[in-house]
Coordinates of C-alpha atoms and ligand atoms in Angstrom, one line a residue:
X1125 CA 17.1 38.0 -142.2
X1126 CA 14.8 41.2 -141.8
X1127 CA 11.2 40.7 -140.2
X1128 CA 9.7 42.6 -142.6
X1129 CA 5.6 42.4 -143.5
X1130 CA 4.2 44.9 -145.9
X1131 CA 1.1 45.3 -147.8
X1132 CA -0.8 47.1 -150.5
X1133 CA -4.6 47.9 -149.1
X1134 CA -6.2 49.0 -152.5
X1135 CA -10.2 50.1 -152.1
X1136 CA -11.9 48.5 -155.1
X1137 CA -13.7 51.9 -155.9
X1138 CA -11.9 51.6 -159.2
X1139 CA -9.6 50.5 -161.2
X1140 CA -5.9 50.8 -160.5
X1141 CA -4.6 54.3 -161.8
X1142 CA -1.1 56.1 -162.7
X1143 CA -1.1 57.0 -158.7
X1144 CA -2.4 54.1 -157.1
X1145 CA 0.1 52.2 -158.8
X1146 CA 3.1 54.3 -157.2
X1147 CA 1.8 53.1 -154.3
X1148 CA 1.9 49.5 -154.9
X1149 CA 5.2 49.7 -156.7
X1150 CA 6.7 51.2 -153.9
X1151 CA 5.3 48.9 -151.5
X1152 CA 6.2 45.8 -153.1
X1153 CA 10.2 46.9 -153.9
X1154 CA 10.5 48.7 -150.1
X1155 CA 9.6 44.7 -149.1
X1156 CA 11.8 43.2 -151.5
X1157 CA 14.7 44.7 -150.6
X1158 CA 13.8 44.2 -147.0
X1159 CA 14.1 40.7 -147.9
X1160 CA 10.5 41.0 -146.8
X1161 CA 6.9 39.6 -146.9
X1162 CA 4.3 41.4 -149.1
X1163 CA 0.7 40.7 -149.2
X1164 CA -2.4 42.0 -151.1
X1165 CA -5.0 43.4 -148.5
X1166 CA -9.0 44.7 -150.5
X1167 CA -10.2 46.8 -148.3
X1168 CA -13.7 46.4 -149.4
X1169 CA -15.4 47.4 -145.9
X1170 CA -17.4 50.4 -147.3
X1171 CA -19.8 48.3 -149.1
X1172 CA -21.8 51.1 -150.9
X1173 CA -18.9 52.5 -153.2
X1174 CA -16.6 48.7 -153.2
X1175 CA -17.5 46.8 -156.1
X1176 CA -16.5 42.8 -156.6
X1177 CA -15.6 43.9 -160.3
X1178 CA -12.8 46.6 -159.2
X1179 CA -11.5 43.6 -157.2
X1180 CA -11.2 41.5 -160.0
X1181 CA -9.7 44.1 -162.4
X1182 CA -6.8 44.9 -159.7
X1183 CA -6.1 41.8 -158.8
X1184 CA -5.6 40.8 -162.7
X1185 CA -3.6 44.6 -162.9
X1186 CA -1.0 43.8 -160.0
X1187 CA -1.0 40.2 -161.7
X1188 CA 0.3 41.7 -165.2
X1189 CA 2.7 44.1 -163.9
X1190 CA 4.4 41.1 -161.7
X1191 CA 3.2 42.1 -158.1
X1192 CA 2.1 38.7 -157.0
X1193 CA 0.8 38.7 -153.3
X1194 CA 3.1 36.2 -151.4
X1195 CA 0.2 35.6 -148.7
X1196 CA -3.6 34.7 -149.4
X1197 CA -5.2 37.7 -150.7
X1198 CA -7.2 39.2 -147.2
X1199 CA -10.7 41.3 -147.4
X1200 CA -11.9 43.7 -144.6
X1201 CA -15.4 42.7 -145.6
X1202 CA -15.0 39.3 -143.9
X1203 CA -13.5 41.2 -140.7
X1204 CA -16.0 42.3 -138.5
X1205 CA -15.7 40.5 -135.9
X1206 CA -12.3 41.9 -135.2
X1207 CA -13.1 45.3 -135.9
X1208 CA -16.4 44.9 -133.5
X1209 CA -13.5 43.0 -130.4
X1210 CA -11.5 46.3 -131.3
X1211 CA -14.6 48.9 -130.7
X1212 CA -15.7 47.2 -127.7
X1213 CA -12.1 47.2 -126.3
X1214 CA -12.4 51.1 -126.8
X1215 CA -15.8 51.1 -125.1
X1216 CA -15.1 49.2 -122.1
X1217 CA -11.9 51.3 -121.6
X1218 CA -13.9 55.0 -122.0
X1219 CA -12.4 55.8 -125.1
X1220 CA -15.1 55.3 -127.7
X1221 CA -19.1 56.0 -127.3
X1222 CA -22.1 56.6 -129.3
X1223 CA -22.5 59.5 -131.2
X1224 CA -26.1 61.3 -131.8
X1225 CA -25.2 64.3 -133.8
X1226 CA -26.7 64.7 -137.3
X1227 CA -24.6 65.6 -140.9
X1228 CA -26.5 69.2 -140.0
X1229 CA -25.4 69.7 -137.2
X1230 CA -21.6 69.1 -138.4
X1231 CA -22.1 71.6 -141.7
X1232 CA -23.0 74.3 -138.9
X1233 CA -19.8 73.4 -136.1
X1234 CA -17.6 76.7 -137.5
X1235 CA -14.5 74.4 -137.6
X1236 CA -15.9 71.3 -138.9
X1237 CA -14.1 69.7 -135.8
X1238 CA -16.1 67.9 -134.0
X1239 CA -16.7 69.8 -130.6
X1240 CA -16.9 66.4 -128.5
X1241 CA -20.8 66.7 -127.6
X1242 CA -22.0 63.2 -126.7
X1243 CA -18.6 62.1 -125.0
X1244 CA -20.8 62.5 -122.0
X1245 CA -23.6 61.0 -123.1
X1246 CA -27.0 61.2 -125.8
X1247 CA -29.2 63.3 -124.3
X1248 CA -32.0 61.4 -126.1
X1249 CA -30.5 61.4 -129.2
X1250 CA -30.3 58.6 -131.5
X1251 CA -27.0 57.2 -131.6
X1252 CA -25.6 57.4 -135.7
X1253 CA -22.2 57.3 -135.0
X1254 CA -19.7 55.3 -132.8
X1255 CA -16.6 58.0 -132.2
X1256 CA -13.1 57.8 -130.2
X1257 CA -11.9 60.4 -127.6
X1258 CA -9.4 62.6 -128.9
X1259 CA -8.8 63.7 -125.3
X1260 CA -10.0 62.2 -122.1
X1261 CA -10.3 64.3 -119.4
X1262 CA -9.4 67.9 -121.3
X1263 CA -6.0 66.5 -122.0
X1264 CA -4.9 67.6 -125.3
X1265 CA -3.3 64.3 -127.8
X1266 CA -0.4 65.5 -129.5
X1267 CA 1.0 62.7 -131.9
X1268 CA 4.4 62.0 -132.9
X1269 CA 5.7 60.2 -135.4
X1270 CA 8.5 59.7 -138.2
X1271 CA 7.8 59.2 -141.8
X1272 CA 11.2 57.6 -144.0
X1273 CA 10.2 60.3 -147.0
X1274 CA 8.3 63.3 -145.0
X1275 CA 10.5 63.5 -141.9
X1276 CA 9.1 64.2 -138.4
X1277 CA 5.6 64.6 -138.5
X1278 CA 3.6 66.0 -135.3
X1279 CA -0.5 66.2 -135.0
X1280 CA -2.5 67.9 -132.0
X1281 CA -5.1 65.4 -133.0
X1282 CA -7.7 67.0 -130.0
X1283 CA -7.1 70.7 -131.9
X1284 CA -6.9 69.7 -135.3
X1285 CA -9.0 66.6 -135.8
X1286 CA -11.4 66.0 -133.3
X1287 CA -13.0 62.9 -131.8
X1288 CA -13.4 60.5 -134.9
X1289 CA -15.8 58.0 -136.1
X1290 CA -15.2 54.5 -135.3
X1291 CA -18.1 53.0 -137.2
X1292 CA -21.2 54.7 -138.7
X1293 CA -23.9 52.6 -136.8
X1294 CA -25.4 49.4 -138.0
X1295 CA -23.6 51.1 -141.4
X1296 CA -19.4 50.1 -142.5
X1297 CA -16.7 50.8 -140.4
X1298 CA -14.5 53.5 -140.5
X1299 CA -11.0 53.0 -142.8
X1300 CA -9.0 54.3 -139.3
X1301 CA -10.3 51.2 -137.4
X1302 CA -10.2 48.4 -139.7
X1303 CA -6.7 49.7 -140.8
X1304 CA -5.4 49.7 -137.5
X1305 CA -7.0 47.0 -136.3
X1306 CA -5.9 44.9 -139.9
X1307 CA -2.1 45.7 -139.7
X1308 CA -1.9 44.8 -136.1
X1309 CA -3.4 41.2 -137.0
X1310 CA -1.6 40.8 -140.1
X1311 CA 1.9 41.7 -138.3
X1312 CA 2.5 44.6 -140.7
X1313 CA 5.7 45.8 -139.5
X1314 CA 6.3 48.6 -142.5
X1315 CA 3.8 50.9 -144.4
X1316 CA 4.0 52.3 -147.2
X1317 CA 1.1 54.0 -149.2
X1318 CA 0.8 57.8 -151.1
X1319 CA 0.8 60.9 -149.4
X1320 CA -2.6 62.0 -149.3
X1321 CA -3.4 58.9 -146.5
X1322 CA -0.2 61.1 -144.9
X1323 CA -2.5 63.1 -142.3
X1324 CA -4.3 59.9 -141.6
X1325 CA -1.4 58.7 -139.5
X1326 CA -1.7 60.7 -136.1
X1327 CA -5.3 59.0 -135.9
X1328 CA -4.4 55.9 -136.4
X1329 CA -0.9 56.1 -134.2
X1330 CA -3.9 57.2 -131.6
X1331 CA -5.7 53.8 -132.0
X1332 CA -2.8 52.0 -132.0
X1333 CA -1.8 53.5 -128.5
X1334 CA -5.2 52.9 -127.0
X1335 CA -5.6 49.3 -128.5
X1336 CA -1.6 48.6 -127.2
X1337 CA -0.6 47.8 -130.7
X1338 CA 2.5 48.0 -132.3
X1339 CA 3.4 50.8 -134.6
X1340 CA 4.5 50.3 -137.7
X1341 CA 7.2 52.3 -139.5
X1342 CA 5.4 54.6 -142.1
X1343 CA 6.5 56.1 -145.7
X1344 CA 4.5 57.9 -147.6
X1345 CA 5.0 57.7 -151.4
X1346 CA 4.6 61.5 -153.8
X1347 CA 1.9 61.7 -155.9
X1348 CA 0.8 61.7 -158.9
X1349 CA -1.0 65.5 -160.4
X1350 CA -3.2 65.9 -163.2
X1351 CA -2.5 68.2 -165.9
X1352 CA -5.3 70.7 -164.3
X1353 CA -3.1 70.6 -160.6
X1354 CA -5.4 68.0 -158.9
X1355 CA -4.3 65.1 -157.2
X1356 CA -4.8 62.5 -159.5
X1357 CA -7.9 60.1 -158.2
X1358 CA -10.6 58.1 -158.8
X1359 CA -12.9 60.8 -157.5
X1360 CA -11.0 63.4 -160.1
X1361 CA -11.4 61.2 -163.2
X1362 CA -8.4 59.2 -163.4
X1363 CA -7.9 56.9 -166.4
X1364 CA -7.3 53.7 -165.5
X1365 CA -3.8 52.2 -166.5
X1366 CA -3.6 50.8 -169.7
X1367 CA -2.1 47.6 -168.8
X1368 CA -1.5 46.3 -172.4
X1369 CA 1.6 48.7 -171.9
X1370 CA 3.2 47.3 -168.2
X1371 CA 6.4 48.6 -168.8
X1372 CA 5.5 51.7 -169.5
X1373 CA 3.3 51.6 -166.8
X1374 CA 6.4 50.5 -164.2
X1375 CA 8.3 53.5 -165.8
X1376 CA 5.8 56.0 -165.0
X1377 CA 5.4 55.0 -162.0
X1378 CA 9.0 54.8 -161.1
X1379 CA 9.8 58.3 -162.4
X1380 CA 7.2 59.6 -159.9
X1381 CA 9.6 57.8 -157.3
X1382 CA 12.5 59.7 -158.8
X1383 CA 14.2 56.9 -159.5
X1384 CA 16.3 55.7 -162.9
X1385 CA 14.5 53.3 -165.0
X1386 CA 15.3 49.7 -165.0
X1387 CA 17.0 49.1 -168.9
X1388 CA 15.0 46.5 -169.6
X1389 CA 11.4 45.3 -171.3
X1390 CA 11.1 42.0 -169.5
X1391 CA 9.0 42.7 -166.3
X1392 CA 10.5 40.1 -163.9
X1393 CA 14.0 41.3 -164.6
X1394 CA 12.8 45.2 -164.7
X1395 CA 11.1 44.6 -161.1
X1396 CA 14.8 43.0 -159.9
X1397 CA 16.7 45.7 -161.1
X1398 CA 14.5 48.0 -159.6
X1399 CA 14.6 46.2 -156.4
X1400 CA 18.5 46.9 -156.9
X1401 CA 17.8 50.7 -157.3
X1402 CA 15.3 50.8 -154.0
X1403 CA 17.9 49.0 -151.7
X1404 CA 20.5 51.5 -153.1
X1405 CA 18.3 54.6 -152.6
X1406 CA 17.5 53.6 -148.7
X1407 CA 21.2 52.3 -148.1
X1408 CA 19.4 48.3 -147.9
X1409 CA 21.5 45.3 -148.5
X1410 CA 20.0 44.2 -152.3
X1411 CA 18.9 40.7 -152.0
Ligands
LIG1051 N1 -7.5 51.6 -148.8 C1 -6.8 52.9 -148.8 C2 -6.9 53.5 -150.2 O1 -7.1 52.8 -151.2 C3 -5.3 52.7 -148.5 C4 -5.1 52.3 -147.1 C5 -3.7 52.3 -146.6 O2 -2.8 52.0 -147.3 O3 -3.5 52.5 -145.4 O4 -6.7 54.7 -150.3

């Protein structure tokens, strides 16, 4: 029996689309054919753009289409006090401090890096921002890591990203924390999400390593384009599934997978044959 815990972590900014779905599809059937746990997480902790009505909508969505949670349904917005234990781990060990540098003063940094300026204190300034050292002591980070789909993957995260925000202060915290902080609670042991959050993975590999959590494995699912070449996203429009259609929704979303379809119109059947199909594709005994 495999120890396997994965999870689908949708933001209700939206419904669920044609990409997001990929996502949970893939998710879901890489747990299945682990033999493995696979749990609904809303991550819901930027209040301003979360609403309780996207909730509700994909939650009834993953219902429909036969992706039933098999753990209580969990929401970042009731887990604070964990992320606060987490930032003041950070703080106490050097590696995160208050941040007093203005939106302004980003838009005129050439690289839109940030250069590091109040690692060594305010100066007077107001702090905005809590932020994480990308590199104590002038020692550049370079992370490491292997993705199942994209291969070796490698991030100079003190070149290329910069010291990142940890929680925007007194405002939501920052999707690397609560992520990081989330799995680790929840014992996720495998990831799977689309490829945009790809580049995402050397910061939170980063917190991981400072907060002496485990890492997870990581795949990161294709994604889906719309007919003008964008990603396809809430931000660019997406329409939202039409769920009156599920199979044809699990269709599309398993040809982005570039996978056969399951022959069949009855969704509890379609899911086990593509279970089948998933196991097969990563060499996994089928359950
Ligand atoms: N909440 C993120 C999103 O909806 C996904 C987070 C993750 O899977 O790590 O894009």
């Amino acid at each position: 029996m495999s120890h396997y815990i994965g999870r689908f972590a949708p933001s209700p900014t939206g419904p669920l689309h044609a990409g997001s779905l990929v996502a949970a599809l893939a998710s879901w059937l890489d747990a299945k054919a682990h033999q493995g746990t696979w749990f609904i997480r809303i991550e819901d902790v930027d209040y301003i753009r979360c609403k309780t009505e996207f909730t509700e909508i994909i939650l009834s969505q993953l219902l429909t289409l036969g992706l039933h949670s098999d753990l209580p349904i969990c929401y970042q917005s009731q887990r604070s006090k964990a992320y606060q234990n987490a930032l003041d781990c950070l703080i106490q060990q050097g590696w995160a401090y208050p941040c007093g540098c203005t939106r302004k003063f980003m838009q005129n940094t050439p690289t839109g890096i940030y250069p590091g300026t109040c690692r060594h204190g305010l100066n007077g300034l107001l702090a905005r921002n809590w932020r994480v050292s990308t590199g104590l002591n002038h020692k550049p980070i370079a992370i490491q890591w292997d993705d199942r789909n994209l291969g070796a993957q490698t991030q100079n995260i003190t070149q290329e990203v910069g010291d990142f925000v940890l929680r925007r202060a007194d405002g939501p915290w920052a999707y690397q924390l609560a992520v990081v902080v989330d799995d680790a609670a929840q014992g996720v042991t495998h990831i799977v999400r689309g490829e945009d959050l790809a580049d995402n993975t050397s910061r939170q590999w980063h917190l991981q390593n400072l907060l002496g959590f485990p890492h997870p494995e990581y795949l990161h699912t294709p994604l889906v384009w719309a007919e003008d070449g964008q990603k396809l996203s809430k931000q660019t429009g997406a329409k939202p599934l039409d769920i009156t259609q599920p199979i044809a929704c699990l269709n599309a979303a398993i040809d982005v997978l570039n996978l056969p379809q399951p022959s069949t119109e009855h969704i509890p059947t379609w899911l086990h044959q593509a279970t089948g199909i998933w196991a097969e594709k990563f060499k996994l005994k089928p359950r």
